[in-house]
PDB file of C-alpha atoms in Angstrom:
ATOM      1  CA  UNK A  18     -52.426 -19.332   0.255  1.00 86.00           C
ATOM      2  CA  UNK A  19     -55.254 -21.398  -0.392  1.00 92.00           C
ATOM      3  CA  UNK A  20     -55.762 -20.615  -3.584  1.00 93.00           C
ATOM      4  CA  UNK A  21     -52.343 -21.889  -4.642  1.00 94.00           C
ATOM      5  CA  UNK A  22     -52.507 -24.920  -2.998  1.00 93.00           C
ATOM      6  CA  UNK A  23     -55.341 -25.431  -5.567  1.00 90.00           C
ATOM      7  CA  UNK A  24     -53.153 -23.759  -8.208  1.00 92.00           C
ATOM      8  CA  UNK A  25     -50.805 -26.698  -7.745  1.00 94.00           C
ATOM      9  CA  UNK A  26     -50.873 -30.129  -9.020  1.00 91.00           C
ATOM     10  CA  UNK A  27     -48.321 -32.986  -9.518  1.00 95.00           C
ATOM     11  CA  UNK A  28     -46.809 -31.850 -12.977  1.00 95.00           C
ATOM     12  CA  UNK A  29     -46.987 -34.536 -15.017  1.00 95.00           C
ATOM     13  CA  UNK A  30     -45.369 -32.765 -18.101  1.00 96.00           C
ATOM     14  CA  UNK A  31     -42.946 -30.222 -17.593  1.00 96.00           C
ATOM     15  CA  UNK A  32     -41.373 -27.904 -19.942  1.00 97.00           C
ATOM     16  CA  UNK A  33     -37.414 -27.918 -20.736  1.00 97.00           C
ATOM     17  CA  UNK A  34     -37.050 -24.869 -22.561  1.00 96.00           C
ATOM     18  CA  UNK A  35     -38.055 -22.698 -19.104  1.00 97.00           C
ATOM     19  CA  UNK A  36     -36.290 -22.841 -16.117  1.00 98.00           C
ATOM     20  CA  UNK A  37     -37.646 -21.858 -12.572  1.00 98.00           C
ATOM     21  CA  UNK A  38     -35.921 -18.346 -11.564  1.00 98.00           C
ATOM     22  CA  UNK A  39     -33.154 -18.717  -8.868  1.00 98.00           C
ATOM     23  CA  UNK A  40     -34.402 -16.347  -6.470  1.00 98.00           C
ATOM     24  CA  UNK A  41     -37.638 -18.588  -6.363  1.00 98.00           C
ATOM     25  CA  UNK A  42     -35.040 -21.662  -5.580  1.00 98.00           C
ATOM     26  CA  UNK A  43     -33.969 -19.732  -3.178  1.00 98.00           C
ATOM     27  CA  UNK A  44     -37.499 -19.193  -1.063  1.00 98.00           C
ATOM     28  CA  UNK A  45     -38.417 -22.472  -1.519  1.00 98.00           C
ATOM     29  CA  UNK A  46     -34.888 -23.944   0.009  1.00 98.00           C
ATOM     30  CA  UNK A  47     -35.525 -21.718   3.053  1.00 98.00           C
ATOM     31  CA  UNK A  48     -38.878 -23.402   3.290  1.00 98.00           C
ATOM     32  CA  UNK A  49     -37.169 -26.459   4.196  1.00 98.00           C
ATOM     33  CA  UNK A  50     -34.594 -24.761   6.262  1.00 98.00           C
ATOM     34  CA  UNK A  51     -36.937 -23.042   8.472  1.00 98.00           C
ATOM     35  CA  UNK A  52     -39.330 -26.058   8.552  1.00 98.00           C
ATOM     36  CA  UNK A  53     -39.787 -27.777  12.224  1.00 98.00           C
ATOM     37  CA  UNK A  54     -38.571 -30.981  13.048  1.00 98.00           C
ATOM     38  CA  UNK A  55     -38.419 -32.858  16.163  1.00 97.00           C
ATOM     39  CA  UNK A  56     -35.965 -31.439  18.957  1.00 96.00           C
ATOM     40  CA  UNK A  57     -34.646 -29.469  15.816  1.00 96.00           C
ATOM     41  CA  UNK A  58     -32.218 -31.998  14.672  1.00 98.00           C
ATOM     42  CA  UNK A  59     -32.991 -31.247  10.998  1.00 98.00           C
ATOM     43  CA  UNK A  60     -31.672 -34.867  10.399  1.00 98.00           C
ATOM     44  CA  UNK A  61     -31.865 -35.111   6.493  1.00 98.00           C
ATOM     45  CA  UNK A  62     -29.594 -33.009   3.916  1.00 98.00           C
ATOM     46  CA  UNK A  63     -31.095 -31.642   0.373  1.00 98.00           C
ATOM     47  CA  UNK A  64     -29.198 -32.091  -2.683  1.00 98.00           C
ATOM     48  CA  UNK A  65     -30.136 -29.524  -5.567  1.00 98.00           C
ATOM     49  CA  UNK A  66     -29.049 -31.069  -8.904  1.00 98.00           C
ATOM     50  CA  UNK A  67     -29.159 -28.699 -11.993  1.00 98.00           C
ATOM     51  CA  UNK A  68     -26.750 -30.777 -13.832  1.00 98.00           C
ATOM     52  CA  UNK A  69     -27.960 -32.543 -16.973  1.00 97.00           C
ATOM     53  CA  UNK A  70     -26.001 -35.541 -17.047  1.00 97.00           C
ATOM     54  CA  UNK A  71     -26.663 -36.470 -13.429  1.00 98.00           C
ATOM     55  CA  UNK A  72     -29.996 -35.422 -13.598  1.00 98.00           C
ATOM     56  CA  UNK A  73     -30.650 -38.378 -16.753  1.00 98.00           C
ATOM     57  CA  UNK A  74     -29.135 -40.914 -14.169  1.00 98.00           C
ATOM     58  CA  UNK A  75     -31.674 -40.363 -11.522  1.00 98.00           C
ATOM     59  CA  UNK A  76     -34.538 -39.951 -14.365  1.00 98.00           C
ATOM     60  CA  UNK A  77     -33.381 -43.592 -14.682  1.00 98.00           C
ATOM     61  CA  UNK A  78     -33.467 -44.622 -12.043  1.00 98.00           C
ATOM     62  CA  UNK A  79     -36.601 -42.914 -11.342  1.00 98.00           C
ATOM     63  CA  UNK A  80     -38.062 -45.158 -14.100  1.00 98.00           C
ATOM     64  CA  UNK A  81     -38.271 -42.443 -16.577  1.00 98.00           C
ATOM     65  CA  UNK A  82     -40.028 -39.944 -15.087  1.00 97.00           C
ATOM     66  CA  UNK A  83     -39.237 -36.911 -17.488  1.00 97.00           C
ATOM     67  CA  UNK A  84     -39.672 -34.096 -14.873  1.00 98.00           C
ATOM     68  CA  UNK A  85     -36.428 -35.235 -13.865  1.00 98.00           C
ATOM     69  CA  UNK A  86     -35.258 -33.826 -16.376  1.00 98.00           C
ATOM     70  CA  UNK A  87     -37.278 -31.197 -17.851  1.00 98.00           C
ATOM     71  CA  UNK A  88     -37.719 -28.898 -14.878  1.00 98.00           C
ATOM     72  CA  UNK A  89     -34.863 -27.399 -14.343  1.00 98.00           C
ATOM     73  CA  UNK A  90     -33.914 -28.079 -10.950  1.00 98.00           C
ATOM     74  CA  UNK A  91     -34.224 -31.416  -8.850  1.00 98.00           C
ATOM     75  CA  UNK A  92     -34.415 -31.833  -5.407  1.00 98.00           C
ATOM     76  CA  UNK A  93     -33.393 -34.746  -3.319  1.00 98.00           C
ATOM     77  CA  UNK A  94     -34.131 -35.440   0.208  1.00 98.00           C
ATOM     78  CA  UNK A  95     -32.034 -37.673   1.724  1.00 98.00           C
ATOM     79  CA  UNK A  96     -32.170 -38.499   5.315  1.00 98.00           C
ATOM     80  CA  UNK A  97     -29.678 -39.570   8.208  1.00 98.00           C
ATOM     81  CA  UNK A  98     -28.979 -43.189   8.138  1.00 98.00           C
ATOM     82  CA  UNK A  99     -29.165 -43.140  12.164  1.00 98.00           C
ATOM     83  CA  UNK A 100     -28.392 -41.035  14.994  1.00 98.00           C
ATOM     84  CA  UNK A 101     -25.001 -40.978  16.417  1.00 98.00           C
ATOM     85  CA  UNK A 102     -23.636 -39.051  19.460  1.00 98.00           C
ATOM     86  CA  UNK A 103     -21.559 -37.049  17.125  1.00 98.00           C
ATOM     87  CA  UNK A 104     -24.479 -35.687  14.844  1.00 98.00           C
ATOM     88  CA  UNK A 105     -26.632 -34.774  17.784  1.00 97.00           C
ATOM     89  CA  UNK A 106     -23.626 -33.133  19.400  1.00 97.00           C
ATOM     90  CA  UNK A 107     -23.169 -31.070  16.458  1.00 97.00           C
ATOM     91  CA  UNK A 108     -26.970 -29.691  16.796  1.00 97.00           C
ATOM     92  CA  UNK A 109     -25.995 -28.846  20.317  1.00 96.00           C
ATOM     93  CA  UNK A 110     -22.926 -26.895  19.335  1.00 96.00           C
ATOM     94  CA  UNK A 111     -25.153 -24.990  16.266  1.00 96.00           C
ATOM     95  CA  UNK A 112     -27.722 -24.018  19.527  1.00 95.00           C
ATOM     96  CA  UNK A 113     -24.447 -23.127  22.137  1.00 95.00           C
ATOM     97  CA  UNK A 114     -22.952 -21.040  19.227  1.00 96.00           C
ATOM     98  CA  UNK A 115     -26.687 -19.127  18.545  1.00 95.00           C
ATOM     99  CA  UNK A 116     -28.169 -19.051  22.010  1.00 95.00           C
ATOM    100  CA  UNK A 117     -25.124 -19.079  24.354  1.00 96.00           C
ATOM    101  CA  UNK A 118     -24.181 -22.208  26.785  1.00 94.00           C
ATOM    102  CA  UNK A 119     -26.794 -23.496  28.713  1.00 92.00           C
ATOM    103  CA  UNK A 120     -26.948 -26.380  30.865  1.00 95.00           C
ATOM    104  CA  UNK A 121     -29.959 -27.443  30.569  1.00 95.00           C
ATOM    105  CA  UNK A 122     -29.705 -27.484  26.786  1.00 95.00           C
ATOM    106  CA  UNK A 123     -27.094 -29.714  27.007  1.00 96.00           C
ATOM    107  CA  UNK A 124     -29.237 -32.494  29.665  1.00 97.00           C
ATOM    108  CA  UNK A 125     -31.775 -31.938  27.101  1.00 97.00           C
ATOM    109  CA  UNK A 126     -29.524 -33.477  24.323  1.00 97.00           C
ATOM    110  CA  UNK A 127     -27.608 -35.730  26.217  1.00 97.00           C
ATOM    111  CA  UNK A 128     -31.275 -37.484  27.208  1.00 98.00           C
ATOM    112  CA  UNK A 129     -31.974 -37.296  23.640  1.00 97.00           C
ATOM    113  CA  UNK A 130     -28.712 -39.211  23.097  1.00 97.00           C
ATOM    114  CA  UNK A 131     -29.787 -41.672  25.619  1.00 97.00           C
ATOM    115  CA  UNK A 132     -33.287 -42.492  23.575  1.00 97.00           C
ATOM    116  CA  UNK A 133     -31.995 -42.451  19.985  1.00 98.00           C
ATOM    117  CA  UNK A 134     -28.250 -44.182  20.046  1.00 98.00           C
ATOM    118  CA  UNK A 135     -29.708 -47.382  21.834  1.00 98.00           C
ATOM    119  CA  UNK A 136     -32.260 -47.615  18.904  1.00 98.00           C
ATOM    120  CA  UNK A 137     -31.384 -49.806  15.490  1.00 98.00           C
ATOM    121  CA  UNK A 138     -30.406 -47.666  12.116  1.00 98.00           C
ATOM    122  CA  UNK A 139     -33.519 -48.462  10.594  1.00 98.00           C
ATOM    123  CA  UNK A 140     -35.962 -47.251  13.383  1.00 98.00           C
ATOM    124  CA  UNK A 141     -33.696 -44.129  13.673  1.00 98.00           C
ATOM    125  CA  UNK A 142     -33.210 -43.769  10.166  1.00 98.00           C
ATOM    126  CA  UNK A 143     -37.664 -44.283   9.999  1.00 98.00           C
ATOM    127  CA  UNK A 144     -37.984 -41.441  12.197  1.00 98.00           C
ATOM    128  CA  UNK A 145     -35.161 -39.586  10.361  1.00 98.00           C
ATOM    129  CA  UNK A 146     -37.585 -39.661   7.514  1.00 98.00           C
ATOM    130  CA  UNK A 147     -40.364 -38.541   8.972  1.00 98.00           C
ATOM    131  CA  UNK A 148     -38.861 -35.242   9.608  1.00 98.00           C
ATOM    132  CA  UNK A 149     -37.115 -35.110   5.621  1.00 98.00           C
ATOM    133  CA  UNK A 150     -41.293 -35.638   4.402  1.00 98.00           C
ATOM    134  CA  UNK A 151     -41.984 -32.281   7.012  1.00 98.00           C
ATOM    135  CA  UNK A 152     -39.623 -30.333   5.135  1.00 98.00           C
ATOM    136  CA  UNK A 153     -40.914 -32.197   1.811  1.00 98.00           C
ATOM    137  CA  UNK A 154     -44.166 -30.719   2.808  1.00 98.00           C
ATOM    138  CA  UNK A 155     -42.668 -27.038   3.137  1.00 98.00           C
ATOM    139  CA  UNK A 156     -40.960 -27.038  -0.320  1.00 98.00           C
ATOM    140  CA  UNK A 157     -44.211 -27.959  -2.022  1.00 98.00           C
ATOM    141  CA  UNK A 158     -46.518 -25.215  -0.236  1.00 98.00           C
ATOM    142  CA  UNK A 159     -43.125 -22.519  -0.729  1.00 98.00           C
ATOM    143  CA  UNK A 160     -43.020 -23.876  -4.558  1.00 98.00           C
ATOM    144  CA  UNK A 161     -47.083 -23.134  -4.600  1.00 98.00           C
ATOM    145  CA  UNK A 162     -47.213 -20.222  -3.226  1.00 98.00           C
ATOM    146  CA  UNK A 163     -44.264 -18.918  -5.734  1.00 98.00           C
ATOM    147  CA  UNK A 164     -45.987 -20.592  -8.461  1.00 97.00           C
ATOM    148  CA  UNK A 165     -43.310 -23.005  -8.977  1.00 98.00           C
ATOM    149  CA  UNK A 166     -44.470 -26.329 -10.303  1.00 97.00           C
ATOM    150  CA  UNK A 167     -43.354 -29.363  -8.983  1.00 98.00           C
ATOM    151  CA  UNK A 168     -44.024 -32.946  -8.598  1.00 97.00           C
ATOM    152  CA  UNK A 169     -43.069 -35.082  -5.296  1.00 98.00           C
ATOM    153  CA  UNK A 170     -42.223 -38.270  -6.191  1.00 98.00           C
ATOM    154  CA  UNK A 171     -41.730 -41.707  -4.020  1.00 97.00           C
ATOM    155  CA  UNK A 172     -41.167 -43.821  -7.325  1.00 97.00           C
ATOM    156  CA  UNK A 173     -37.325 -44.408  -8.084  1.00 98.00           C
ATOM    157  CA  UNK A 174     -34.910 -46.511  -7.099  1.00 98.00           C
ATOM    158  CA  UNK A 175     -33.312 -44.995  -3.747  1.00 98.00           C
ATOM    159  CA  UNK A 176     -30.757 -47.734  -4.027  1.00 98.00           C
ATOM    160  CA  UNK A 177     -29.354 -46.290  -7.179  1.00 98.00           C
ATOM    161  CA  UNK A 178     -30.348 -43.111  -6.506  1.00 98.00           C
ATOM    162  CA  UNK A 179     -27.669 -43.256  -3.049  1.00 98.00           C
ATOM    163  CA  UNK A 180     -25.171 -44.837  -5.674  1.00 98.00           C
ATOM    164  CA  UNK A 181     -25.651 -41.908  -8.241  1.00 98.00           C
ATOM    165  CA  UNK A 182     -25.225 -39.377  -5.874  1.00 98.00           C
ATOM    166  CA  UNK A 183     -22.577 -41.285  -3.400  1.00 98.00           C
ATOM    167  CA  UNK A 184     -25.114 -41.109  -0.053  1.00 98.00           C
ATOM    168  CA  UNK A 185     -23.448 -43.904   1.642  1.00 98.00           C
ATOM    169  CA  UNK A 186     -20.102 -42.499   2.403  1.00 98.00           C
ATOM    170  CA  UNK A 187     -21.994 -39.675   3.723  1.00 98.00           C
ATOM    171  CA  UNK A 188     -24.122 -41.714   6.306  1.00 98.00           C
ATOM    172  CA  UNK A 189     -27.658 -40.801   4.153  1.00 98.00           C
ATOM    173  CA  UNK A 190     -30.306 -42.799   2.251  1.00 98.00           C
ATOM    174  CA  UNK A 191     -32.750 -40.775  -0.622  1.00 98.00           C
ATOM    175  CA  UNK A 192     -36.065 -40.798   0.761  1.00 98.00           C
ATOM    176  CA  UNK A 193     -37.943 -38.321  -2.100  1.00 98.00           C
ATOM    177  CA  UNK A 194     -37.376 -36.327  -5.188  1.00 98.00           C
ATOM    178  CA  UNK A 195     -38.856 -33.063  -6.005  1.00 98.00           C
ATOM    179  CA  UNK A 196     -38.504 -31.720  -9.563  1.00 98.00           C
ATOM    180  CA  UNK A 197     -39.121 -28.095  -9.523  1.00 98.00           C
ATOM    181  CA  UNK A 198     -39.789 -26.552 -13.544  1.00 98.00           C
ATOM    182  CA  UNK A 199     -42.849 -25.008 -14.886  1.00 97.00           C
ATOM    183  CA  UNK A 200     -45.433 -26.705 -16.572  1.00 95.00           C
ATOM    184  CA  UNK A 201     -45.833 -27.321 -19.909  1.00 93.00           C
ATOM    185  CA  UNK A 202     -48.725 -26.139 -21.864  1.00 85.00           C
ATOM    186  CA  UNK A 203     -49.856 -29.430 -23.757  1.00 88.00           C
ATOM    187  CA  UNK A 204     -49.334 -33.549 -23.712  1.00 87.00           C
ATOM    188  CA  UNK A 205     -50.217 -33.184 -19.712  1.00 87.00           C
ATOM    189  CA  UNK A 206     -52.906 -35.203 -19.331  1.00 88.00           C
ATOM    190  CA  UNK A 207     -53.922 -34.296 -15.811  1.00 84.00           C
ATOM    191  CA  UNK A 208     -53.189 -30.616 -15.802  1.00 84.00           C
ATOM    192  CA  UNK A 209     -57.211 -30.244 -17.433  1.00 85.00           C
ATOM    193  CA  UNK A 210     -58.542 -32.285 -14.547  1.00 83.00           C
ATOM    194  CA  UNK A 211     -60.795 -30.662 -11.309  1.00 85.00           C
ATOM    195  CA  UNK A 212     -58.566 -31.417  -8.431  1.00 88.00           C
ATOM    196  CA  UNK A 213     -60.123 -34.416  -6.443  1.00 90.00           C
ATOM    197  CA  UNK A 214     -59.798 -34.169  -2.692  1.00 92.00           C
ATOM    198  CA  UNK A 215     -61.562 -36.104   0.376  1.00 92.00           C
ATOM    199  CA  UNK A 216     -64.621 -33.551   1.968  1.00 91.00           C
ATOM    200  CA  UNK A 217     -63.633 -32.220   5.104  1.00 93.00           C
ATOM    201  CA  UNK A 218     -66.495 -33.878   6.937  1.00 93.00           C
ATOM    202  CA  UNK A 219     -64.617 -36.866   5.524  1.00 94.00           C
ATOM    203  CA  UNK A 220     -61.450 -36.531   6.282  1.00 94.00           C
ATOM    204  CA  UNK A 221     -61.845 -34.264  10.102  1.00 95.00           C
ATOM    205  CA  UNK A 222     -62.949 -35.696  13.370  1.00 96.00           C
ATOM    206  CA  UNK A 223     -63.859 -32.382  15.349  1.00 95.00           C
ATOM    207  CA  UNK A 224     -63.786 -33.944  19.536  1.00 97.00           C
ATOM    208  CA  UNK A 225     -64.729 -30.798  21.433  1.00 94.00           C
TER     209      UNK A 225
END
Protein backbone atom coordinates (compact mmCIF):
# COMPACT_ATOMS: atom_id res chain seq x y z
CA UNK A 1 0.00 0.00 0.00
CA UNK A 2 2.73 2.18 0.69
CA UNK A 3 4.35 1.93 -2.20
CA UNK A 4 1.42 3.32 -4.18
CA UNK A 5 0.81 6.04 -2.16
CA UNK A 6 4.31 6.99 -3.47
CA UNK A 7 3.28 5.75 -6.93
CA UNK A 8 0.72 8.55 -6.88
CA UNK A 9 0.99 12.14 -7.53
CA UNK A 10 -1.42 15.01 -8.46
CA UNK A 11 -1.58 14.43 -12.35
CA UNK A 12 -0.90 17.41 -13.78
CA UNK A 13 -1.24 16.15 -17.46
CA UNK A 14 -3.52 13.53 -18.21
CA UNK A 15 -4.03 11.60 -21.28
CA UNK A 16 -7.47 11.70 -23.39
CA UNK A 17 -6.99 8.99 -25.65
CA UNK A 18 -7.08 6.29 -22.42
CA UNK A 19 -9.77 5.93 -20.25
CA UNK A 20 -9.64 4.40 -16.64
CA UNK A 21 -11.37 0.76 -16.83
CA UNK A 22 -14.91 0.65 -15.24
CA UNK A 23 -14.40 -2.06 -12.94
CA UNK A 24 -11.55 0.17 -11.38
CA UNK A 25 -14.46 3.05 -11.11
CA UNK A 26 -16.16 0.74 -9.54
CA UNK A 27 -13.53 -0.09 -6.43
CA UNK A 28 -12.74 3.23 -6.05
CA UNK A 29 -16.67 4.39 -5.65
CA UNK A 30 -16.96 1.71 -2.94
CA UNK A 31 -14.01 3.37 -1.30
CA UNK A 32 -16.13 6.22 -0.61
CA UNK A 33 -19.13 4.18 0.16
CA UNK A 34 -17.58 2.16 2.77
CA UNK A 35 -15.56 5.15 4.12
CA UNK A 36 -16.50 6.25 7.93
CA UNK A 37 -18.14 9.27 8.75
CA UNK A 38 -19.47 10.61 11.85
CA UNK A 39 -22.63 8.73 13.38
CA UNK A 40 -22.66 7.28 9.72
CA UNK A 41 -24.72 9.94 8.19
CA UNK A 42 -22.68 9.80 4.95
CA UNK A 43 -23.96 13.45 4.47
CA UNK A 44 -22.46 14.33 0.95
CA UNK A 45 -23.57 12.65 -2.53
CA UNK A 46 -20.86 11.89 -5.49
CA UNK A 47 -21.62 12.80 -8.91
CA UNK A 48 -19.59 10.75 -11.64
CA UNK A 49 -19.57 12.80 -14.88
CA UNK A 50 -18.25 10.96 -18.05
CA UNK A 51 -20.02 13.29 -20.28
CA UNK A 52 -17.93 15.55 -22.51
CA UNK A 53 -19.94 18.50 -22.81
CA UNK A 54 -20.62 18.84 -19.10
CA UNK A 55 -17.37 17.87 -18.25
CA UNK A 56 -15.87 21.30 -20.51
CA UNK A 57 -18.35 23.37 -18.27
CA UNK A 58 -16.83 22.43 -15.01
CA UNK A 59 -13.15 22.51 -16.71
CA UNK A 60 -14.37 26.14 -16.87
CA UNK A 61 -15.26 26.73 -14.24
CA UNK A 62 -12.45 24.97 -12.75
CA UNK A 63 -10.28 27.65 -14.47
CA UNK A 64 -9.06 25.37 -17.09
CA UNK A 65 -7.76 22.68 -15.47
CA UNK A 66 -7.47 20.07 -18.41
CA UNK A 67 -7.77 16.87 -16.26
CA UNK A 68 -11.23 17.80 -16.29
CA UNK A 69 -11.38 16.80 -19.23
CA UNK A 70 -8.81 14.47 -20.28
CA UNK A 71 -9.25 11.72 -17.71
CA UNK A 72 -12.02 10.13 -18.43
CA UNK A 73 -14.11 10.24 -15.52
CA UNK A 74 -14.76 13.19 -12.97
CA UNK A 75 -15.78 13.05 -9.66
CA UNK A 76 -17.65 15.57 -7.65
CA UNK A 77 -18.21 15.70 -4.03
CA UNK A 78 -20.84 17.63 -3.02
CA UNK A 79 -22.00 17.87 0.47
CA UNK A 80 -25.39 18.43 2.44
CA UNK A 81 -26.27 22.00 2.67
CA UNK A 82 -27.46 21.30 6.45
CA UNK A 83 -29.01 18.76 8.49
CA UNK A 84 -32.68 18.43 8.62
CA UNK A 85 -34.87 16.02 10.68
CA UNK A 86 -35.88 14.40 7.50
CA UNK A 87 -32.27 13.46 6.20
CA UNK A 88 -31.20 12.11 9.54
CA UNK A 89 -34.46 10.20 9.74
CA UNK A 90 -33.75 8.63 6.56
CA UNK A 91 -30.21 7.26 7.99
CA UNK A 92 -32.27 5.84 10.78
CA UNK A 93 -34.68 4.04 8.52
CA UNK A 94 -31.42 2.68 6.17
CA UNK A 95 -30.06 1.23 9.94
CA UNK A 96 -33.96 -0.11 11.08
CA UNK A 97 -34.23 -1.72 7.56
CA UNK A 98 -30.36 -3.45 7.95
CA UNK A 99 -30.15 -4.07 11.66
CA UNK A 100 -33.81 -4.46 12.77
CA UNK A 101 -35.73 -1.77 15.16
CA UNK A 102 -34.03 -0.79 18.04
CA UNK A 103 -34.81 1.71 20.52
CA UNK A 104 -31.96 2.84 21.45
CA UNK A 105 -30.91 3.49 17.86
CA UNK A 106 -33.58 5.63 17.49
CA UNK A 107 -32.67 7.97 21.11
CA UNK A 108 -29.37 7.86 19.53
CA UNK A 109 -30.64 9.80 16.40
CA UNK A 110 -33.23 11.70 17.83
CA UNK A 111 -30.25 13.31 20.28
CA UNK A 112 -28.36 13.71 17.19
CA UNK A 113 -31.36 15.65 15.84
CA UNK A 114 -31.38 17.68 18.91
CA UNK A 115 -27.46 18.86 18.36
CA UNK A 116 -27.44 19.39 14.58
CA UNK A 117 -31.08 21.04 13.59
CA UNK A 118 -30.54 23.93 16.22
CA UNK A 119 -27.16 24.66 14.43
CA UNK A 120 -26.96 27.37 11.29
CA UNK A 121 -26.59 25.79 7.51
CA UNK A 122 -23.20 26.86 7.30
CA UNK A 123 -21.78 25.24 10.55
CA UNK A 124 -23.80 22.09 9.57
CA UNK A 125 -23.03 22.29 6.10
CA UNK A 126 -18.83 22.88 7.58
CA UNK A 127 -19.09 19.72 9.30
CA UNK A 128 -20.99 18.16 6.35
CA UNK A 129 -17.75 18.72 4.56
CA UNK A 130 -15.57 17.41 6.71
CA UNK A 131 -16.97 14.03 6.29
CA UNK A 132 -17.24 14.53 1.97
CA UNK A 133 -12.94 15.29 2.38
CA UNK A 134 -12.96 11.57 4.54
CA UNK A 135 -14.40 9.92 1.69
CA UNK A 136 -12.18 12.31 -0.66
CA UNK A 137 -9.38 10.73 1.17
CA UNK A 138 -10.65 7.03 0.41
CA UNK A 139 -11.07 7.57 -3.38
CA UNK A 140 -7.50 8.79 -3.69
CA UNK A 141 -5.76 5.82 -1.64
CA UNK A 142 -8.60 3.20 -3.68
CA UNK A 143 -7.48 5.16 -7.06
CA UNK A 144 -3.60 4.48 -5.79
CA UNK A 145 -3.76 1.38 -4.90
CA UNK A 146 -5.58 0.47 -8.45
CA UNK A 147 -3.14 2.58 -10.12
CA UNK A 148 -5.64 5.02 -11.18
CA UNK A 149 -4.32 8.52 -11.51
CA UNK A 150 -6.02 11.29 -10.22
CA UNK A 151 -5.76 14.77 -9.10
CA UNK A 152 -7.93 16.33 -6.06
CA UNK A 153 -8.63 19.62 -6.72
CA UNK A 154 -10.06 22.65 -4.37
CA UNK A 155 -9.60 25.27 -7.31
CA UNK A 156 -12.98 25.92 -9.26
CA UNK A 157 -15.72 27.81 -8.88
CA UNK A 158 -18.26 25.76 -6.56
CA UNK A 159 -20.75 28.48 -7.30
CA UNK A 160 -20.89 27.55 -10.92
CA UNK A 161 -19.97 24.31 -10.42
CA UNK A 162 -23.68 23.86 -8.13
CA UNK A 163 -25.23 25.82 -11.20
CA UNK A 164 -23.70 23.35 -13.84
CA UNK A 165 -24.74 20.47 -12.17
CA UNK A 166 -28.20 21.92 -10.52
CA UNK A 167 -26.95 21.23 -6.57
CA UNK A 168 -29.28 23.70 -5.16
CA UNK A 169 -32.58 22.15 -5.83
CA UNK A 170 -31.07 19.17 -4.37
CA UNK A 171 -30.09 20.79 -0.94
CA UNK A 172 -25.98 20.28 -1.83
CA UNK A 173 -22.98 22.58 -2.38
CA UNK A 174 -19.58 21.08 -4.49
CA UNK A 175 -16.94 20.92 -2.05
CA UNK A 176 -14.04 18.96 -4.41
CA UNK A 177 -13.38 17.48 -7.76
CA UNK A 178 -11.50 14.41 -8.49
CA UNK A 179 -10.52 13.66 -12.10
CA UNK A 180 -9.72 10.08 -12.39
CA UNK A 181 -7.61 9.22 -16.10
CA UNK A 182 -4.18 7.94 -16.51
CA UNK A 183 -1.30 9.92 -16.92
CA UNK A 184 0.18 11.07 -19.78
CA UNK A 185 3.63 10.26 -20.76
CA UNK A 186 5.12 13.82 -21.63
CA UNK A 187 4.34 17.87 -21.16
CA UNK A 188 3.83 16.88 -17.20
CA UNK A 189 6.08 18.84 -15.62
CA UNK A 190 5.89 17.38 -12.14
CA UNK A 191 5.45 13.74 -12.93
CA UNK A 192 9.80 13.69 -13.10
CA UNK A 193 9.93 15.25 -9.66
CA UNK A 194 11.04 13.15 -6.12
CA UNK A 195 7.92 13.40 -4.12
CA UNK A 196 8.50 16.05 -1.29
CA UNK A 197 6.93 15.20 2.03
CA UNK A 198 7.40 16.63 5.77
CA UNK A 199 9.90 13.89 7.93
CA UNK A 200 7.99 12.06 10.30
CA UNK A 201 9.94 13.43 13.23
CA UNK A 202 8.46 16.59 11.71
CA UNK A 203 5.25 16.10 11.26
CA UNK A 204 4.47 13.25 14.60
CA UNK A 205 4.29 14.14 18.22
CA UNK A 206 4.69 10.56 19.88
CA UNK A 207 3.09 11.42 23.96
CA UNK A 208 3.53 8.02 25.58
Amino acid sequence: MLDKLDWRYAVKKMDPTRSVPEDKVAQILDAIRLAPTSSGVQPFEVFVITNPELRARIREAAYDQSQVTDGSHLLVFAAWDTYTAARIDEVLARTEAERGPSDAMVAYYERLKGMYLPRSAAVNHDHAARQAYIAFGFALAAAAELEVDSTPMEGFDADRVDEILGLPAKGLHAVTLLPLGVRASEGDWLLPMKKVRKPAEAMFTVIG
